[in-house]
Amino acid sequence: MKRFLSGIQATGDLHIGNYLGAIKPCVELQGEGESIYFVPNLHSLNTRPDPAKLRKETLSNIAWFMAAGIDPNKSILYVQSGVSANAELCWILNNFVTMGELSRQTQYKDKSSKKGVEGQLVGLFAYPVLMAADILLYSATHVPVGEDQAQHVELARDIAERFNNIYGDTFVVPEAVVRKVGARVMNLQNPDKKMSKSDEGQSGNILLLDNKESIQNKIKRAVTDSEGLVEFSDTKPAIANLLQIYSGVTGDGIETITAKYAGKGYGELKTDLANVVVDSIVELQTKYHELLKNEDYLLEIVKEGNRKANEIASAKLLEVKVKLGLL
Ligand code: AQP
């Protein structure tokens, strides 16, 4: 039986990259096996968030999952801090990974390059270990993620194999599920850089909360190139990015889209792209706002999700502790 697991951090407003790279694949996989989706709010602590903001964004991500189609009757939807076994297993797994491995993680290198290693919190450095615990504790077979997180899943595989080799079969070795389209949505103003919640200034990010005018303006102002040819190519990253967003939102293949715009300029592509993005985001927003009106209902969903997650996690943690001789 396949078991899918994925999470979206509460670290700011979600963008279309989070949606196409992670949330949409999670929804599509729901029903193809068991699924567990969660908000990794313990991970968010490495940005020292304002408590009220963290609480709000945690519930907001639960609402986005549900607005996109995650059904709490079909999937477990939970919040990381509601299952203390995640943090406990993380501590154990810290002893199955080296500082060298963690310092080679691209996301750590990117994020720490801004402040230098000296000023970095251990929480950021150890982020991939907590992520490994999140995955291994639930025996996930498949982890739908954007491209930026694939390296962390790879490390979780290494940690699982290392543990299994010493203590016998304990953890399922997980596989990352990275979609061909939408796995790395780039910033509209800088197509060499991926869209990120933590970007300073959001003019290059299409946020799931953006209104129609804002989406239209951002796409209209997206950088292009001087060739005027709608082609999907590594040498045309800005156009390739617009095409992958188009494809991710509509489900149309890249070739179908390039054929449609052959001989047409970027203006027409951008206008149509803005329309399809607006249509899909507005539909999501309507459901999202409806869900947010009833916080008690969302809290009930989380409570029940945490209960189910705890059941799975505590059984696996006990197995690990027995193997390690922990009383
Ligand atoms: N630009 C992106 N394109 C496609 N997928 C993306 N993801 C993130 N950015 C893109 C995927 O979204 C999921 C949730 O990510 P996360 O919140 O756990 O952390 P992240 O990968 O660090 O995402 P951000 O948006 O860049 O957030 P910040 O700025 O807070 O670090 C993951 O599956 C991720 O791959």
CSV table of C-alpha atoms and ligand atoms in Angstrom, one decimal:
chain,number,residue,atom,x,y,z
A,1,MET,CA,0.0,0.0,0.0
A,2,LYS,CA,1.4,3.4,-1.0
A,3,ARG,CA,1.4,6.1,1.7
A,4,PHE,CA,1.9,9.7,0.7
A,5,LEU,CA,3.2,12.3,3.0
A,6,SER,CA,3.9,16.0,2.5
A,7,GLY,CA,3.9,19.3,4.4
A,8,ILE,CA,3.8,23.1,3.8
A,9,GLN,CA,5.6,25.3,6.3
A,10,ALA,CA,3.8,28.1,8.0
A,11,THR,CA,6.4,30.7,7.0
A,12,GLY,CA,4.4,33.3,5.0
A,13,ASP,CA,1.9,33.7,2.3
A,14,LEU,CA,1.7,30.7,-0.1
A,15,HIS,CA,2.6,31.2,-3.7
A,16,ILE,CA,1.7,29.4,-6.9
A,17,GLY,CA,5.0,27.4,-6.7
A,18,ASN,CA,3.8,25.9,-3.4
A,19,TYR,CA,0.5,25.1,-5.0
A,20,LEU,CA,1.8,23.6,-8.3
A,21,GLY,CA,4.9,21.9,-6.8
A,22,ALA,CA,3.3,20.4,-3.7
A,23,ILE,CA,-0.4,21.0,-2.9
A,24,LYS,CA,-1.8,20.1,-6.3
A,25,PRO,CA,0.2,16.8,-6.5
A,26,CYS,CA,-1.0,16.0,-3.0
A,27,VAL,CA,-4.6,16.4,-4.1
A,28,GLU,CA,-4.1,14.3,-7.2
A,29,LEU,CA,-2.5,11.5,-5.2
A,30,GLN,CA,-5.2,11.4,-2.6
A,31,GLY,CA,-7.1,8.2,-3.2
A,32,GLU,CA,-4.2,6.4,-4.8
A,33,GLY,CA,-3.2,5.2,-1.4
A,34,GLU,CA,-3.2,6.5,2.2
A,35,SER,CA,-2.2,10.1,2.6
A,36,ILE,CA,-0.9,12.2,5.4
A,37,TYR,CA,-0.5,15.9,5.0
A,38,PHE,CA,0.6,18.4,7.6
A,39,VAL,CA,1.8,21.8,8.6
A,40,PRO,CA,5.4,21.6,9.8
A,41,ASN,CA,5.1,24.5,12.3
A,42,LEU,CA,8.1,23.3,14.3
A,43,HIS,CA,10.2,23.8,11.2
A,44,SER,CA,8.9,27.4,11.1
A,45,LEU,CA,10.5,28.2,14.4
A,46,ASN,CA,13.9,28.7,12.7
A,47,THR,CA,12.6,32.0,11.5
A,48,ARG,CA,11.6,33.0,15.1
A,49,PRO,CA,8.1,33.9,13.9
A,50,ASP,CA,5.7,36.1,15.8
A,51,PRO,CA,3.4,33.6,17.7
A,52,ALA,CA,0.1,35.1,16.6
A,53,LYS,CA,1.4,35.1,13.0
A,54,LEU,CA,2.6,31.5,13.3
A,55,ARG,CA,-0.8,30.3,14.7
A,56,LYS,CA,-2.7,32.2,11.9
A,57,GLU,CA,-0.4,30.8,9.1
A,58,THR,CA,-0.7,27.3,10.5
A,59,LEU,CA,-4.5,27.3,10.3
A,60,SER,CA,-4.2,29.1,6.9
A,61,ASN,CA,-2.2,26.3,5.4
A,62,ILE,CA,-4.7,23.7,6.7
A,63,ALA,CA,-7.4,25.8,5.0
A,64,TRP,CA,-5.4,25.9,1.7
A,65,PHE,CA,-4.9,22.2,1.8
A,66,MET,CA,-8.7,21.7,2.2
A,67,ALA,CA,-9.6,24.4,-0.3
A,68,ALA,CA,-7.4,22.7,-2.9
A,69,GLY,CA,-9.3,19.4,-2.3
A,70,ILE,CA,-7.6,17.5,0.6
A,71,ASP,CA,-10.5,15.8,2.3
A,72,PRO,CA,-9.9,15.1,6.0
A,73,ASN,CA,-12.2,12.0,5.7
A,74,LYS,CA,-9.8,10.6,3.1
A,75,SER,CA,-6.4,12.0,4.4
A,76,ILE,CA,-4.9,12.6,7.7
A,77,LEU,CA,-4.5,16.4,8.0
A,78,TYR,CA,-2.5,17.4,11.1
A,79,VAL,CA,-0.1,19.9,12.7
A,80,GLN,CA,3.5,18.9,13.5
A,81,SER,CA,3.6,20.3,17.0
A,82,GLY,CA,0.6,18.2,17.9
A,83,VAL,CA,2.7,15.0,17.7
A,84,SER,CA,5.7,15.2,20.1
A,85,ALA,CA,7.1,11.9,18.6
A,86,ASN,CA,8.2,13.9,15.5
A,87,ALA,CA,10.7,15.9,17.7
A,88,GLU,CA,11.7,12.9,19.7
A,89,LEU,CA,12.6,10.9,16.6
A,90,CYS,CA,14.4,13.9,15.2
A,91,TRP,CA,16.7,13.8,18.3
A,92,ILE,CA,17.4,10.1,17.8
A,93,LEU,CA,18.1,10.6,14.1
A,94,ASN,CA,20.5,13.4,14.8
A,95,ASN,CA,22.8,10.5,15.7
A,96,PHE,CA,22.5,9.0,12.2
A,97,VAL,CA,23.6,12.0,10.1
A,98,THR,CA,26.8,14.0,10.0
A,99,MET,CA,27.4,17.7,10.2
A,100,GLY,CA,29.1,17.3,6.8
A,101,GLU,CA,25.9,16.0,5.2
A,102,LEU,CA,23.8,18.7,6.7
A,103,SER,CA,26.2,21.5,5.6
A,104,ARG,CA,26.0,20.2,2.0
A,105,GLN,CA,22.2,20.6,1.8
A,106,THR,CA,21.5,23.2,-0.9
A,107,GLN,CA,18.7,24.8,1.0
A,108,TYR,CA,20.8,25.3,4.1
A,109,LYS,CA,23.6,26.7,2.0
A,110,ASP,CA,21.2,29.2,0.2
A,111,LYS,CA,19.6,30.3,3.4
A,112,SER,CA,22.7,30.5,5.5
A,113,SER,CA,24.7,32.4,2.9
A,114,LYS,CA,22.7,35.5,3.7
A,115,LYS,CA,23.8,35.6,7.4
A,116,GLY,CA,26.9,33.5,7.5
A,117,VAL,CA,27.3,30.2,9.4
A,118,GLU,CA,28.1,31.9,12.7
A,119,GLY,CA,24.7,33.5,13.0
A,120,GLN,CA,22.7,30.5,12.0
A,121,LEU,CA,20.3,28.7,14.3
A,122,VAL,CA,20.7,25.0,14.9
A,123,GLY,CA,17.0,24.7,13.9
A,124,LEU,CA,17.8,25.7,10.3
A,125,PHE,CA,20.9,23.4,10.2
A,126,ALA,CA,19.0,20.4,11.5
A,127,TYR,CA,15.9,21.1,9.4
A,128,PRO,CA,16.5,18.0,7.2
A,129,VAL,CA,16.7,15.7,10.2
A,130,LEU,CA,13.3,16.9,11.5
A,131,MET,CA,12.0,16.4,8.0
A,132,ALA,CA,13.5,12.9,7.9
A,133,ALA,CA,11.7,12.2,11.2
A,134,ASP,CA,8.4,13.5,9.8
A,135,ILE,CA,8.7,11.1,6.9
A,136,LEU,CA,10.1,8.0,8.5
A,137,LEU,CA,7.8,8.1,11.6
A,138,TYR,CA,4.8,7.6,9.3
A,139,SER,CA,6.3,4.9,7.0
A,140,ALA,CA,5.7,7.2,4.0
A,141,THR,CA,6.4,5.4,0.7
A,142,HIS,CA,6.1,8.5,-1.4
A,143,VAL,CA,6.8,12.2,-0.6
A,144,PRO,CA,5.3,14.7,-3.1
A,145,VAL,CA,7.6,17.8,-3.1
A,146,GLY,CA,8.9,20.6,-5.2
A,147,GLU,CA,12.4,20.2,-6.6
A,148,ASP,CA,14.0,22.2,-3.8
A,149,GLN,CA,13.0,19.6,-1.3
A,150,ALA,CA,14.1,16.5,-3.2
A,151,GLN,CA,17.6,16.6,-1.7
A,152,HIS,CA,16.1,16.4,1.8
A,153,VAL,CA,14.1,13.3,0.9
A,154,GLU,CA,17.3,11.8,-0.5
A,155,LEU,CA,18.9,12.4,2.9
A,156,ALA,CA,15.9,10.8,4.7
A,157,ARG,CA,16.5,7.7,2.5
A,158,ASP,CA,20.1,7.6,3.5
A,159,ILE,CA,19.2,8.0,7.2
A,160,ALA,CA,16.6,5.2,6.9
A,161,GLU,CA,19.0,2.8,5.2
A,162,ARG,CA,21.7,3.6,7.7
A,163,PHE,CA,19.4,2.8,10.7
A,164,ASN,CA,18.0,-0.3,9.0
A,165,ASN,CA,21.5,-1.6,8.3
A,166,ILE,CA,22.4,-1.4,12.0
A,167,TYR,CA,19.1,-2.3,13.7
A,168,GLY,CA,17.3,-4.4,11.1
A,169,ASP,CA,14.3,-3.4,9.0
A,170,THR,CA,12.6,-0.5,10.8
A,171,PHE,CA,11.9,2.4,8.4
A,172,VAL,CA,10.4,2.4,5.0
A,173,VAL,CA,12.8,4.0,2.6
A,174,PRO,CA,10.8,6.8,1.0
A,175,GLU,CA,10.8,8.1,-2.6
A,176,ALA,CA,10.4,11.7,-3.6
A,177,VAL,CA,7.6,12.4,-6.1
A,178,VAL,CA,8.7,15.4,-8.1
A,179,ARG,CA,6.4,16.4,-11.0
A,180,LYS,CA,8.0,17.3,-14.4
A,181,VAL,CA,5.9,20.5,-14.6
A,182,GLY,CA,5.5,22.9,-11.7
A,183,ALA,CA,8.3,21.4,-9.5
A,184,ARG,CA,10.4,24.5,-9.7
A,185,VAL,CA,8.3,27.6,-10.4
A,186,MET,CA,10.7,30.6,-10.8
A,187,ASN,CA,10.4,34.2,-9.7
A,188,LEU,CA,8.7,36.3,-12.4
A,189,GLN,CA,11.2,39.1,-12.0
A,190,ASN,CA,14.2,36.8,-11.8
A,191,PRO,CA,13.8,33.5,-13.6
A,192,ASP,CA,17.1,32.2,-12.2
A,193,LYS,CA,15.7,32.1,-8.7
A,194,LYS,CA,12.7,30.0,-7.5
A,195,MET,CA,9.6,31.6,-6.0
A,196,SER,CA,9.9,31.6,-2.2
A,197,LYS,CA,7.6,32.6,0.5
A,198,SER,CA,10.5,34.4,2.3
A,199,ASP,CA,11.4,36.5,-0.8
A,200,GLU,CA,11.8,40.1,0.0
A,201,GLY,CA,9.2,42.0,-2.0
A,202,GLN,CA,6.6,39.9,-3.7
A,203,SER,CA,6.4,41.4,-7.2
A,204,GLY,CA,7.9,38.2,-8.7
A,205,ASN,CA,5.7,35.8,-6.8
A,206,ILE,CA,2.1,35.0,-7.6
A,207,LEU,CA,0.5,34.6,-4.2
A,208,LEU,CA,-2.5,32.5,-3.6
A,209,LEU,CA,-4.1,35.5,-1.9
A,210,ASP,CA,-3.4,37.9,-4.7
A,211,ASN,CA,-6.4,39.6,-6.3
A,212,LYS,CA,-7.2,39.5,-10.0
A,213,GLU,CA,-5.6,42.9,-10.8
A,214,SER,CA,-2.5,42.0,-8.9
A,215,ILE,CA,-2.1,38.7,-10.7
A,216,GLN,CA,-2.7,40.4,-14.1
A,217,ASN,CA,-0.1,43.1,-13.3
A,218,LYS,CA,2.5,40.6,-12.1
A,219,ILE,CA,2.2,38.5,-15.2
A,220,LYS,CA,2.1,41.5,-17.5
A,221,ARG,CA,5.3,42.8,-15.9
A,222,ALA,CA,7.1,39.4,-15.8
A,223,VAL,CA,10.5,39.6,-17.5
A,224,THR,CA,10.8,37.9,-20.9
A,225,ASP,CA,13.5,38.2,-23.6
A,226,SER,CA,14.0,40.1,-26.8
A,227,GLU,CA,13.3,37.2,-29.2
A,228,GLY,CA,9.6,37.2,-29.1
A,229,LEU,CA,9.4,33.4,-29.7
A,230,VAL,CA,7.2,31.2,-27.5
A,231,GLU,CA,9.5,28.3,-27.1
A,232,PHE,CA,10.3,26.0,-24.1
A,233,SER,CA,14.0,26.0,-23.8
A,234,ASP,CA,16.8,26.1,-21.1
A,235,THR,CA,18.1,29.2,-22.9
A,236,LYS,CA,14.8,31.0,-22.4
A,237,PRO,CA,14.1,30.5,-18.7
A,238,ALA,CA,11.6,33.3,-18.4
A,239,ILE,CA,9.4,32.0,-21.1
A,240,ALA,CA,9.9,28.4,-20.0
A,241,ASN,CA,8.6,29.5,-16.5
A,242,LEU,CA,5.5,31.1,-17.9
A,243,LEU,CA,4.8,28.0,-20.0
A,244,GLN,CA,5.2,25.7,-17.0
A,245,ILE,CA,2.9,27.8,-14.9
A,246,TYR,CA,0.3,27.6,-17.8
A,247,SER,CA,0.8,23.9,-18.1
A,248,GLY,CA,0.6,23.3,-14.3
A,249,VAL,CA,-2.6,25.3,-13.9
A,250,THR,CA,-4.5,24.0,-17.0
A,251,GLY,CA,-3.0,20.5,-17.3
A,252,ASP,CA,-2.3,21.1,-21.0
A,253,GLY,CA,1.0,19.7,-22.2
A,254,ILE,CA,3.9,22.1,-22.9
A,255,GLU,CA,3.9,21.1,-26.6
A,256,THR,CA,0.2,21.9,-27.0
A,257,ILE,CA,0.7,25.3,-25.4
A,258,THR,CA,3.8,26.2,-27.6
A,259,ALA,CA,1.9,25.1,-30.7
A,260,LYS,CA,-1.0,27.3,-29.7
A,261,TYR,CA,1.2,30.4,-29.4
A,262,ALA,CA,3.6,29.6,-32.3
A,263,GLY,CA,4.0,32.8,-34.3
A,264,LYS,CA,2.2,34.9,-31.6
A,265,GLY,CA,4.0,37.4,-29.3
A,266,TYR,CA,4.5,37.2,-25.6
A,267,GLY,CA,1.6,39.6,-25.0
A,268,GLU,CA,-1.0,37.1,-26.0
A,269,LEU,CA,0.6,34.4,-24.0
A,270,LYS,CA,0.7,36.6,-20.9
A,271,THR,CA,-2.9,37.7,-21.2
A,272,ASP,CA,-4.2,34.2,-21.5
A,273,LEU,CA,-1.9,33.0,-18.7
A,274,ALA,CA,-3.2,35.7,-16.4
A,275,ASN,CA,-6.8,34.5,-17.2
A,276,VAL,CA,-6.2,30.9,-16.5
A,277,VAL,CA,-4.3,31.7,-13.3
A,278,VAL,CA,-7.0,34.1,-12.1
A,279,ASP,CA,-9.7,31.5,-12.8
A,280,SER,CA,-8.0,28.8,-10.8
A,281,ILE,CA,-6.8,31.0,-7.9
A,282,VAL,CA,-10.2,32.7,-7.5
A,283,GLU,CA,-11.9,29.4,-7.2
A,284,LEU,CA,-9.4,28.3,-4.5
A,285,GLN,CA,-9.7,31.6,-2.7
A,286,THR,CA,-13.5,31.3,-2.5
A,287,LYS,CA,-13.2,28.0,-0.7
A,288,TYR,CA,-10.3,29.1,1.4
A,289,HIS,CA,-12.2,32.2,2.8
A,290,GLU,CA,-15.2,30.1,3.4
A,291,LEU,CA,-13.2,27.7,5.5
A,292,LEU,CA,-11.4,30.4,7.4
A,293,LYS,CA,-14.7,31.8,8.6
A,294,ASN,CA,-15.1,28.8,10.9
A,295,GLU,CA,-11.9,28.5,13.0
A,296,ASP,CA,-13.6,26.0,15.4
A,297,TYR,CA,-14.2,23.7,12.5
A,298,LEU,CA,-10.6,23.9,11.4
A,299,LEU,CA,-9.4,23.3,15.0
A,300,GLU,CA,-11.6,20.2,15.1
A,301,ILE,CA,-10.1,18.9,11.9
A,302,VAL,CA,-6.6,19.4,13.3
A,303,LYS,CA,-7.5,17.8,16.6
A,304,GLU,CA,-8.8,14.7,14.9
A,305,GLY,CA,-5.8,14.6,12.5
A,306,ASN,CA,-3.4,14.9,15.4
A,307,ARG,CA,-5.1,12.0,17.1
A,308,LYS,CA,-4.8,9.8,14.1
A,309,ALA,CA,-1.2,10.9,13.4
A,310,ASN,CA,-0.2,10.3,17.1
A,311,GLU,CA,-1.5,6.7,16.8
A,312,ILE,CA,0.8,5.9,13.9
A,313,ALA,CA,3.8,7.9,15.2
A,314,SER,CA,3.8,6.5,18.8
A,315,ALA,CA,3.8,2.9,17.5
A,316,LYS,CA,6.8,3.5,15.3
A,317,LEU,CA,8.6,5.5,18.0
A,318,LEU,CA,8.2,2.7,20.5
A,319,GLU,CA,9.6,0.2,17.9
A,320,VAL,CA,12.7,2.5,17.5
A,321,LYS,CA,13.2,3.0,21.2
A,322,VAL,CA,13.1,-0.7,21.9
A,323,LYS,CA,15.7,-1.4,19.2
A,324,LEU,CA,17.9,1.3,20.7
A,325,GLY,CA,17.6,0.0,24.2
A,326,LEU,CA,15.9,3.2,25.4
A,327,LEU,CA,13.8,2.3,28.5
B,1,AQP,N1,9.1,27.8,-6.4
B,1,AQP,C1,8.6,26.6,-6.1
B,1,AQP,N2,8.2,25.8,-7.2
B,1,AQP,C2,7.6,24.5,-6.9
B,1,AQP,N3,7.5,24.0,-5.7
B,1,AQP,C3,7.9,24.8,-4.6
B,1,AQP,N4,7.9,24.6,-3.3
B,1,AQP,C4,8.4,25.7,-2.7
B,1,AQP,N5,8.8,26.6,-3.6
B,1,AQP,C5,8.5,26.1,-4.8
B,1,AQP,C6,7.4,23.4,-2.7
B,1,AQP,O1,6.4,23.8,-1.8
B,1,AQP,C7,6.4,22.9,-0.7
B,1,AQP,C8,6.3,23.6,0.6
B,1,AQP,O2,7.5,24.2,0.9
B,1,AQP,P1,7.9,24.6,2.4
B,1,AQP,O3,7.0,25.6,2.8
B,1,AQP,O4,7.9,23.4,3.2
B,1,AQP,O5,9.3,25.2,2.2
B,1,AQP,P2,10.2,25.7,1.0
B,1,AQP,O6,10.5,24.6,0.1
B,1,AQP,O7,11.4,26.3,1.6
B,1,AQP,O8,9.2,26.7,0.3
B,1,AQP,P3,9.3,28.3,0.1
B,1,AQP,O9,8.1,28.8,-0.6
B,1,AQP,O10,10.7,28.6,-0.5
B,1,AQP,O11,9.3,28.8,1.6
B,1,AQP,P4,10.4,29.6,2.4
B,1,AQP,O12,10.7,30.8,1.7
B,1,AQP,O13,9.7,29.7,3.7
B,1,AQP,O14,11.6,28.7,2.5
B,1,AQP,C9,7.6,22.0,-0.8
B,1,AQP,O15,7.2,20.7,-1.4
B,1,AQP,C10,8.5,22.7,-1.8
B,1,AQP,O16,9.3,21.9,-2.5
